[in-house]
Coordinates of C-alpha atoms in Angstrom, one line a residue:
M577 CA -29.9 -1.2 -36.8
S578 CA -28.4 -3.8 -34.5
R579 CA -29.3 -7.4 -33.8
L580 CA -28.1 -10.1 -31.5
L581 CA -28.1 -13.7 -32.7
I582 CA -27.6 -16.9 -30.8
V583 CA -26.5 -19.9 -32.9
V584 CA -26.9 -23.5 -31.7
D585 CA -26.4 -26.8 -33.4
R586 CA -30.1 -28.0 -33.3
A587 CA -33.3 -26.4 -32.1
K588 CA -33.6 -28.8 -29.3
D589 CA -30.4 -27.5 -27.7
W590 CA -32.4 -24.4 -26.8
S591 CA -35.4 -26.3 -25.4
P592 CA -34.7 -25.6 -21.7
Y593 CA -34.8 -21.8 -22.4
Y594 CA -37.4 -19.4 -23.6
P595 CA -38.0 -19.5 -27.4
S596 CA -36.8 -16.5 -29.3
E597 CA -36.6 -15.4 -33.0
D598 CA -33.0 -14.5 -32.3
V599 CA -32.0 -18.1 -31.8
L600 CA -30.9 -19.8 -35.0
T601 CA -29.7 -23.2 -35.8
F602 CA -26.3 -23.5 -37.5
D603 CA -28.1 -24.4 -40.8
Q604 CA -30.3 -21.3 -40.5
Y605 CA -27.3 -19.1 -39.9
L606 CA -25.7 -20.5 -43.0
N607 CA -28.6 -18.9 -45.0
F608 CA -28.9 -15.8 -42.9
A609 CA -28.5 -12.4 -44.5
A610 CA -28.4 -9.2 -42.5
P611 CA -29.8 -5.9 -43.8
A612 CA -27.1 -3.6 -45.2
N613 CA -25.2 -1.4 -42.7
S614 CA -26.6 -3.3 -39.8
R615 CA -24.6 -4.3 -36.7
V616 CA -24.9 -8.0 -36.0
R617 CA -23.6 -9.7 -32.8
V618 CA -23.3 -13.5 -32.8
I619 CA -23.1 -15.7 -29.7
N620 CA -21.8 -19.1 -31.0
L621 CA -23.1 -21.9 -28.8
C622 CA -22.4 -24.8 -31.1
Q623 CA -21.3 -27.9 -29.2
S624 CA -18.0 -28.5 -30.9
A625 CA -15.4 -25.8 -31.4
K626 CA -12.7 -28.0 -32.9
Y627 CA -11.0 -27.1 -36.2
L628 CA -13.5 -27.5 -39.1
S629 CA -16.4 -28.3 -36.8
R630 CA -19.8 -26.5 -36.9
G631 CA -18.7 -24.3 -34.1
Y632 CA -15.5 -23.4 -35.9
Y633 CA -17.3 -22.6 -39.1
C634 CA -19.9 -20.6 -37.3
S635 CA -17.3 -18.2 -36.0
L636 CA -15.4 -18.2 -39.3
L637 CA -18.6 -17.3 -41.3
A638 CA -19.5 -14.6 -38.8
E639 CA -16.1 -12.9 -39.2
A640 CA -16.3 -13.2 -43.0
R641 CA -19.7 -11.5 -42.9
G642 CA -18.5 -8.7 -40.7
H643 CA -20.5 -9.9 -37.7
H644 CA -19.0 -9.6 -34.2
V645 CA -18.8 -13.1 -32.9
V646 CA -18.1 -14.6 -29.5
P647 CA -15.9 -16.7 -29.4
S648 CA -13.8 -15.4 -32.3
V649 CA -11.7 -17.7 -34.5
M650 CA -8.6 -16.3 -32.8
T651 CA -10.1 -17.3 -29.4
L652 CA -10.8 -20.8 -30.6
N653 CA -7.3 -21.2 -32.0
D654 CA -5.8 -19.8 -28.7
L655 CA -7.8 -22.3 -26.7
S656 CA -6.4 -25.2 -28.7
R657 CA -2.8 -24.1 -27.8
K658 CA -2.1 -25.0 -24.2
G659 CA 1.0 -22.8 -24.0
L660 CA -1.1 -19.6 -24.4
F661 CA -3.2 -20.1 -21.3
S662 CA -0.8 -21.5 -18.7
L663 CA -1.9 -18.8 -16.3
E664 CA -0.4 -18.7 -12.9
L665 CA -2.9 -17.4 -10.4
E666 CA -0.5 -15.3 -8.2
E667 CA -1.7 -12.2 -10.0
L668 CA -5.3 -12.9 -9.2
D669 CA -7.3 -12.4 -6.0
H670 CA -6.2 -14.5 -3.0
S671 CA -9.8 -15.7 -2.5
V672 CA -9.5 -17.7 -5.7
I673 CA -6.5 -19.7 -4.3
Q674 CA -8.4 -20.2 -1.0
W675 CA -11.5 -21.5 -2.8
L676 CA -9.4 -23.9 -4.9
E677 CA -7.6 -25.2 -1.8
Q678 CA -10.9 -25.9 -0.1
E679 CA -12.6 -27.4 -3.2
A680 CA -9.6 -29.7 -3.8
R681 CA -10.2 -31.5 -0.5
E682 CA -13.1 -33.8 -1.3
I683 CA -15.0 -35.8 1.3
D684 CA -14.4 -39.6 1.1
P685 CA -17.8 -41.3 1.7
A686 CA -16.1 -44.3 3.4
T687 CA -14.3 -42.3 6.0
D688 CA -16.3 -39.0 6.0
E689 CA -13.0 -37.2 5.9
R690 CA -11.5 -34.9 3.3
D691 CA -8.9 -36.3 0.9
A692 CA -6.7 -33.9 -1.1
T693 CA -7.0 -34.0 -4.8
H694 CA -4.8 -32.2 -7.3
E695 CA -7.5 -31.1 -9.8
V696 CA -10.6 -28.8 -9.7
R697 CA -13.0 -28.3 -12.6
I698 CA -15.3 -25.3 -13.0
R699 CA -17.4 -23.6 -15.7
T700 CA -17.6 -19.8 -16.3
Y701 CA -20.5 -18.1 -18.1
F702 CA -19.7 -14.9 -20.0
G703 CA -17.0 -14.0 -17.4
Q704 CA -19.4 -15.0 -14.5
A705 CA -18.9 -17.9 -12.1
E706 CA -21.3 -19.7 -9.9
H707 CA -19.2 -19.2 -6.8
V708 CA -18.5 -15.6 -5.7
D709 CA -14.9 -16.3 -4.9
L710 CA -14.2 -17.2 -8.5
K711 CA -15.4 -13.9 -9.9
P712 CA -11.8 -12.5 -10.3
V713 CA -10.5 -15.5 -12.3
A714 CA -13.7 -15.8 -14.4
R715 CA -13.5 -12.1 -15.4
A716 CA -9.8 -12.3 -16.1
L717 CA -10.2 -15.4 -18.3
F718 CA -13.2 -13.9 -20.2
E719 CA -11.1 -10.7 -21.0
R720 CA -8.3 -12.9 -22.4
F721 CA -10.4 -15.6 -24.0
P722 CA -13.9 -14.3 -24.6
C723 CA -16.1 -17.5 -24.7
P724 CA -19.8 -17.9 -23.7
I725 CA -19.2 -21.1 -21.6
L726 CA -15.7 -22.0 -20.7
E727 CA -14.8 -25.3 -18.9
V728 CA -11.6 -24.7 -16.9
V729 CA -9.5 -27.4 -15.2
F730 CA -7.1 -26.2 -12.4
R731 CA -4.2 -28.5 -11.4
H732 CA -1.8 -28.0 -8.4
R733 CA 1.9 -28.4 -9.3
K734 CA 3.8 -26.5 -6.6
Q735 CA 1.1 -23.8 -7.2
W736 CA -2.3 -23.7 -8.8
Q737 CA -2.2 -23.4 -12.6
I738 CA -4.7 -23.8 -15.4
E739 CA -4.3 -27.3 -16.9
S740 CA -6.9 -27.0 -19.7
M741 CA -9.6 -24.8 -21.1
K742 CA -12.3 -25.7 -23.7
P743 CA -15.6 -24.2 -24.8
A744 CA -18.7 -25.9 -23.6
A745 CA -22.3 -25.7 -24.9
P746 CA -25.8 -25.4 -23.2
A747 CA -26.4 -29.1 -23.9
D748 CA -23.5 -29.9 -21.5
L749 CA -25.2 -28.2 -18.5
D750 CA -27.3 -29.6 -15.8
E751 CA -30.4 -27.8 -14.5
R752 CA -28.6 -25.8 -11.9
E753 CA -26.0 -24.7 -14.4
Q754 CA -28.7 -23.9 -16.9
D755 CA -30.1 -21.3 -14.5
V756 CA -26.6 -19.7 -14.0
F757 CA -26.0 -19.6 -17.7
A758 CA -29.4 -18.1 -18.5
A759 CA -28.8 -15.3 -15.9
A760 CA -25.3 -14.6 -17.3
L761 CA -26.6 -14.6 -20.9
D762 CA -29.4 -12.1 -20.0
R763 CA -26.9 -9.8 -18.3
F764 CA -24.4 -10.1 -21.1
S765 CA -26.9 -9.5 -23.9
S766 CA -28.4 -6.4 -22.1
M767 CA -24.9 -5.1 -21.5
I768 CA -23.5 -5.2 -25.0
W769 CA -26.3 -3.3 -26.8
R770 CA -27.3 0.1 -25.8
K771 CA -30.8 1.5 -26.6
P772 CA -30.9 2.7 -30.2
R773 CA -32.2 6.1 -29.3
T774 CA -28.9 7.1 -27.7
R775 CA -27.2 6.8 -31.0
R776 CA -29.5 8.5 -33.5
R777 CA -28.2 12.0 -33.1
Y778 CA -24.6 11.0 -33.8
R779 CA -22.7 9.9 -36.8
F780 CA -20.1 8.0 -34.8
D781 CA -19.7 6.4 -31.4
L782 CA -16.4 6.7 -29.5
A783 CA -15.6 4.7 -26.4
M784 CA -13.4 6.6 -23.9
L785 CA -11.7 4.1 -21.5
V786 CA -11.2 5.5 -18.0
N787 CA -10.5 4.2 -14.5
P788 CA -12.5 6.3 -12.0
E789 CA -10.3 4.9 -9.2
E790 CA -7.0 5.9 -10.8
E791 CA -4.9 8.2 -8.5
M792 CA -3.1 10.0 -11.4
P793 CA -5.2 9.6 -14.5
P794 CA -4.1 11.1 -17.9
S795 CA -7.1 13.4 -17.8
D796 CA -9.1 14.9 -14.9
E797 CA -12.9 15.0 -14.7
A798 CA -13.1 18.4 -16.2
A799 CA -11.0 17.4 -19.2
L800 CA -13.0 14.3 -19.8
K801 CA -16.2 16.4 -19.9
R802 CA -14.6 18.7 -22.4
F803 CA -13.7 15.8 -24.7
E804 CA -17.3 14.7 -24.5
R805 CA -18.6 18.1 -25.4
A806 CA -16.1 18.5 -28.2
G807 CA -17.1 15.2 -29.6
R808 CA -20.8 16.0 -29.5
K809 CA -20.3 19.2 -31.5
L810 CA -18.7 17.2 -34.2
G811 CA -21.4 14.5 -34.3
I812 CA -19.5 12.0 -32.2
N813 CA -21.1 10.3 -29.2
V814 CA -18.3 10.0 -26.7
E815 CA -19.2 7.5 -24.0
R816 CA -17.0 6.6 -21.0
I817 CA -16.3 2.9 -20.5
T818 CA -14.3 0.9 -17.9
R819 CA -12.4 -2.4 -18.0
R820 CA -15.7 -4.2 -17.4
D821 CA -17.0 -3.1 -20.8
Y822 CA -14.4 -5.2 -22.8
M823 CA -17.0 -7.1 -24.7
R824 CA -18.9 -3.9 -25.7
L825 CA -16.0 -2.6 -27.8
P826 CA -17.4 -3.7 -31.2
E827 CA -20.4 -1.5 -30.6
Y828 CA -18.2 1.6 -31.2
D829 CA -16.4 3.1 -34.1
G830 CA -13.3 4.2 -32.1
L831 CA -11.5 3.8 -28.8
F832 CA -9.8 6.6 -26.9
I833 CA -7.7 5.4 -24.0
R834 CA -7.7 7.9 -21.1
E835 CA -6.2 5.5 -18.5
T836 CA -2.5 4.9 -17.8
T837 CA -1.3 2.2 -20.2
A838 CA 0.9 -0.8 -19.7
I839 CA 1.7 -4.0 -21.6
D840 CA 0.6 -6.5 -19.0
H841 CA -2.6 -4.6 -18.4
H842 CA -6.2 -4.5 -19.6
T843 CA -5.5 -1.2 -21.5
Y844 CA -3.2 -3.1 -23.9
R845 CA -5.8 -5.9 -24.3
F846 CA -8.5 -3.2 -25.1
A847 CA -6.2 -1.6 -27.7
R848 CA -5.5 -4.9 -29.4
K849 CA -9.1 -6.0 -29.5
A850 CA -10.2 -2.6 -30.8
E851 CA -7.6 -2.7 -33.5
A852 CA -8.6 -6.3 -34.4
E853 CA -12.2 -5.1 -34.7
G854 CA -11.1 -2.5 -37.3
M855 CA -11.8 0.5 -34.9
V856 CA -9.8 3.7 -34.8
V857 CA -7.6 3.4 -31.7
I858 CA -5.6 6.0 -29.7
D859 CA -3.5 4.7 -28.1
D860 CA -2.9 1.9 -30.6
P861 CA -1.2 -1.3 -29.3
V862 CA 2.1 -0.7 -31.3
S863 CA 2.4 2.8 -29.7
I864 CA 1.8 1.3 -26.2
L865 CA 4.3 -1.4 -26.8
R866 CA 7.0 1.1 -28.1
C867 CA 6.4 3.8 -25.5
T868 CA 5.8 2.0 -22.2
N869 CA 9.2 0.2 -22.2
K870 CA 12.1 2.6 -21.9
V871 CA 14.7 0.0 -22.9
F872 CA 13.0 -0.3 -26.3
L873 CA 12.6 3.4 -26.6
A874 CA 16.2 4.2 -25.7
D875 CA 17.5 1.8 -28.3
L876 CA 15.1 3.0 -30.9
L877 CA 16.0 6.7 -30.4
K878 CA 19.7 5.9 -30.3
N879 CA 19.8 3.8 -33.5
N880 CA 17.8 6.6 -35.3
K881 CA 20.2 9.3 -34.1
V882 CA 17.5 11.2 -32.1
P883 CA 19.4 13.2 -29.4
T884 CA 19.0 11.8 -25.9
P885 CA 21.0 11.8 -22.7
K886 CA 23.8 9.3 -22.8
T887 CA 22.2 6.0 -21.7
L888 CA 23.4 2.5 -20.7
I889 CA 21.3 -0.6 -20.6
L890 CA 22.4 -2.7 -17.6
S891 CA 21.6 -6.4 -17.1
K892 CA 20.9 -8.0 -13.7
D893 CA 23.7 -10.6 -14.2
Q894 CA 26.2 -8.0 -15.5
K895 CA 29.2 -8.1 -13.1
D896 CA 30.7 -4.8 -14.2
A897 CA 27.5 -2.8 -14.2
V898 CA 28.6 -0.4 -11.5
D899 CA 32.1 0.0 -13.0
Q900 CA 30.6 0.8 -16.4
V901 CA 28.3 3.4 -15.0
V902 CA 31.1 5.1 -13.1
S903 CA 33.5 5.1 -16.0
E904 CA 31.1 6.2 -18.7
L905 CA 28.5 8.3 -16.9
G906 CA 30.0 9.4 -13.7
F907 CA 28.0 11.0 -10.8
P908 CA 25.4 11.9 -10.2
V909 CA 23.6 9.4 -12.4
V910 CA 19.9 8.5 -12.9
I911 CA 18.7 4.9 -12.9
K912 CA 15.3 3.7 -13.8
I913 CA 13.2 0.6 -14.5
P914 CA 11.9 0.3 -18.1
D915 CA 8.2 0.7 -17.4
G916 CA 7.9 3.3 -14.7
A917 CA 5.4 6.2 -15.1
F918 CA 5.0 9.6 -13.4
S919 CA 8.6 9.5 -12.2
R920 CA 8.0 6.2 -10.4
G921 CA 10.8 3.6 -10.5
V922 CA 13.4 6.4 -11.0
A923 CA 16.3 7.2 -8.6
K924 CA 19.3 9.4 -8.6
A925 CA 22.6 8.2 -7.2
K926 CA 25.2 10.7 -6.1
D927 CA 28.0 8.1 -5.4
E928 CA 28.9 4.5 -5.7
K929 CA 27.2 3.4 -2.5
E930 CA 23.8 4.9 -3.6
L931 CA 24.3 3.4 -7.1
R932 CA 24.8 -0.1 -5.8
A933 CA 21.8 0.2 -3.4
G934 CA 19.6 1.7 -6.1
L935 CA 20.5 -1.0 -8.7
K936 CA 19.9 -3.7 -6.1
E937 CA 16.4 -2.4 -5.5
L938 CA 15.5 -1.8 -9.1
F939 CA 16.8 -5.2 -10.3
K940 CA 14.2 -6.8 -8.0
Q941 CA 11.6 -5.3 -10.3
S942 CA 13.2 -5.8 -13.7
A943 CA 16.0 -7.9 -15.4
L944 CA 17.2 -4.7 -17.2
V945 CA 17.7 -1.3 -15.8
L946 CA 18.6 2.0 -17.5
A947 CA 21.4 4.2 -16.3
Q948 CA 21.3 7.7 -17.8
E949 CA 23.6 10.8 -17.5
Y950 CA 22.2 13.4 -15.1
F951 CA 21.0 16.3 -17.2
Y952 CA 19.5 18.8 -14.9
T953 CA 17.3 21.6 -16.1
E954 CA 14.8 23.8 -14.3
Y955 CA 12.0 22.4 -16.4
D956 CA 11.2 19.7 -18.9
W957 CA 9.5 20.5 -22.2
R958 CA 6.4 18.5 -22.9
I959 CA 5.4 18.7 -26.6
G960 CA 2.0 17.1 -27.5
V961 CA 2.0 15.5 -30.9
L962 CA -1.1 14.2 -32.7
G963 CA -1.1 12.7 -36.1
G964 CA 2.5 13.9 -36.8
R965 CA 2.0 17.6 -35.8
A966 CA 2.7 19.5 -32.6
I967 CA -0.6 20.6 -31.0
Y968 CA 0.4 21.9 -27.5
A969 CA 3.5 22.8 -25.5
C970 CA 4.2 23.0 -21.8
K971 CA 7.1 23.6 -19.5
Y972 CA 6.8 21.3 -16.4
M973 CA 8.9 22.9 -13.6
M974 CA 10.8 20.7 -11.1
V975 CA 9.4 20.3 -7.6
K976 CA 11.0 22.9 -5.3
G977 CA 14.1 21.4 -3.8
H978 CA 13.8 18.2 -5.9
W979 CA 15.2 17.1 -9.3
Q980 CA 12.0 15.8 -10.9
I981 CA 8.7 17.2 -11.9
Y982 CA 7.0 14.8 -9.5
Q983 CA 8.0 13.8 -6.0
H984 CA 6.5 10.7 -4.4
G985 CA 6.4 10.5 -0.7
G986 CA 3.9 10.1 2.0
A987 CA 0.2 10.2 1.1
A988 CA 0.4 13.0 -1.5
V989 CA 2.3 13.4 -4.7
E990 CA 3.9 16.8 -5.2
S991 CA 4.3 18.3 -8.7
G992 CA 6.1 21.4 -9.8
G993 CA 4.5 24.4 -11.6
F994 CA 3.9 24.6 -15.3
E995 CA 3.8 27.1 -18.2
T996 CA 1.7 26.5 -21.3
M997 CA 2.5 28.3 -24.5
P998 CA 1.8 28.2 -28.2
T999 CA 3.9 25.8 -30.2
Y1000 CA 5.2 28.6 -32.4
E1001 CA 7.0 30.1 -29.4
V1002 CA 8.9 26.9 -28.6
P1003 CA 12.5 26.7 -29.9
R1004 CA 12.5 25.1 -33.4
N1005 CA 15.0 22.3 -32.4
V1006 CA 12.8 21.2 -29.5
I1007 CA 9.7 20.8 -31.8
Q1008 CA 11.8 19.0 -34.4
A1009 CA 13.2 16.6 -31.8
A1010 CA 9.6 15.8 -30.7
L1011 CA 8.5 15.2 -34.3
N1012 CA 11.5 13.1 -35.2
S1013 CA 11.0 10.8 -32.2
T1014 CA 7.2 10.3 -32.6
R1015 CA 7.7 9.4 -36.3
L1016 CA 9.5 6.3 -35.1
I1017 CA 6.5 5.4 -32.9
G1018 CA 3.4 6.0 -35.0
N1019 CA 0.8 8.6 -35.8
G1020 CA -1.2 8.6 -32.6
L1021 CA -1.3 11.0 -29.6
Y1022 CA 2.0 11.4 -27.8
G1023 CA 3.7 13.6 -25.2
V1024 CA 7.4 14.0 -25.7
D1025 CA 9.5 15.0 -22.7
I1026 CA 12.6 17.0 -23.7
K1027 CA 15.4 18.7 -21.8
Q1028 CA 17.1 21.8 -23.3
A1029 CA 20.2 23.6 -22.2
G1030 CA 21.4 26.2 -24.6
N1031 CA 21.6 24.6 -28.1
R1032 CA 21.6 21.1 -26.6
V1033 CA 18.3 19.2 -26.8
A1034 CA 17.7 15.7 -25.4
V1035 CA 14.6 13.6 -25.7
I1036 CA 14.0 11.9 -22.3
E1037 CA 11.0 9.8 -23.3
V1038 CA 7.9 9.6 -25.5
N1039 CA 4.6 9.0 -23.7
D1040 CA 1.9 7.2 -25.6
N1041 CA -0.8 8.4 -23.2
P1042 CA 0.1 12.0 -22.4
S1043 CA -1.6 14.1 -19.7
I1044 CA -4.3 16.4 -20.9
D1045 CA -5.8 18.1 -17.8
S1046 CA -8.1 21.0 -17.6
G1047 CA -6.2 24.2 -16.8
V1048 CA -2.8 22.8 -17.7
E1049 CA -2.2 21.5 -21.2
D1050 CA -5.3 23.3 -22.4
K1051 CA -4.2 26.6 -20.8
F1052 CA -3.4 28.3 -24.1
L1053 CA -5.8 26.6 -26.6
G1054 CA -8.7 26.1 -24.3
G1055 CA -11.5 24.1 -25.9
E1056 CA -9.7 24.0 -29.2
L1057 CA -7.3 21.4 -27.9
Y1058 CA -10.2 18.9 -27.3
T1059 CA -11.7 19.8 -30.7
L1060 CA -8.3 19.0 -32.4
V1061 CA -8.3 15.5 -30.8
M1062 CA -11.9 14.8 -31.7
Q1063 CA -11.4 16.1 -35.2
E1064 CA -8.6 13.6 -35.6
F1065 CA -10.9 10.8 -34.5
L1066 CA -13.6 12.1 -36.9
S1067 CA -11.4 12.1 -40.0
R1068 CA -10.1 8.6 -39.2
M1069 CA -13.5 7.2 -38.6
E1070 CA -14.8 8.8 -41.8
E1071 CA -11.9 7.2 -43.7
N1072 CA -12.7 3.9 -42.1
R1073 CA -16.3 4.1 -43.2
R1074 CA -15.3 5.1 -46.7
R1075 CA -13.1 2.0 -46.9

């Protein structure tokens, strides 16, 4: 059973809107008791959100009762700390900047001309904005600071920045804003609860985060469907979600990320929110943090004596970077940025001229760059590890005439062939290197890339979001591979429920 509650300070605060039994005053919510095993969602619309105010206590009590509340106590605390939301708008849509520039030029009644101001104030409603040009910034702010009504002040200092943010309440709105808020609330409340009949046949609900527009997703359409079928057979309702479904996360028991992850990205925010909600998460935020940055990973593996190619960490301001690479690694040498994926941000230098040019280009993207000995093999091992055990093994062949398994150029991305085999046919030291490296990361789902030449084995990287495509990684196990992943979710979600 699920219920959505709206909490206000006093009953009259809701007088402009349709009456509803789901609207409670703060005092009524104090005495509210939900039925056992029910899911309760609380929208906190109390006027003050300051520390120890009614609004603060509303969110605090909701969390203590296991209710999913917007805004959370963490959000209220974050909004009180200006340093956390000094958001520069360069990363957002250019239309936002244009709108702010236009809005900042107010008409002077005396001269009927526009005078430039340095401040613009807006309100957002559940990630929606009254002006269409503000949709990108409203959505981005709601993902980072989920709050029903957010008052945002922009100020121009060399460039547009957020000066302040604070929660607002329905009592603060004029008639026009009340209409915008009511429409946003209706859309939000219908979005976060699915119809109960879609859940009855299943013991658990698993959200699978995907990006339909991604060029090189971790799983293709056929693989996603096989995950869904495997889940249903085990009593798990696997439902695809996208970045727009951020606020629906508490509706589920687990999150399975099947979109390429990064730290400064919504996938990381999804993982953090899901973990904070007590959900089972693969990929968990710690794994994303540890795997997506190759500088961290290189240092971690080296300090724990996991075999890797010889690696140097170079700084942008390091004067002797080229000399160090030449003397310690020689040529050819591989250089790479810390957060590249699918062979992007990786270059090979065959002499000092190419090395200097490559470093110059990569240092434009990152303050640190990795230099690694060139360890050529005809293929890379990919060992899939889940929950501390190897579940699949592939050989990824190099692209013909190229030194990597992917070659980017032109409109298409070339990839080499592959060979999938049972894990028991893989050399023992390869499997052991994969397991040793993933133990340092966590107990999620990983793809370990390993090079092997004779008895020498070297871990290239550990991927927190490994490819599982139909007809490739599942070539040997078939549907059993998808069942193994879903069984892992099932056991973890059962353990969560027991706790």
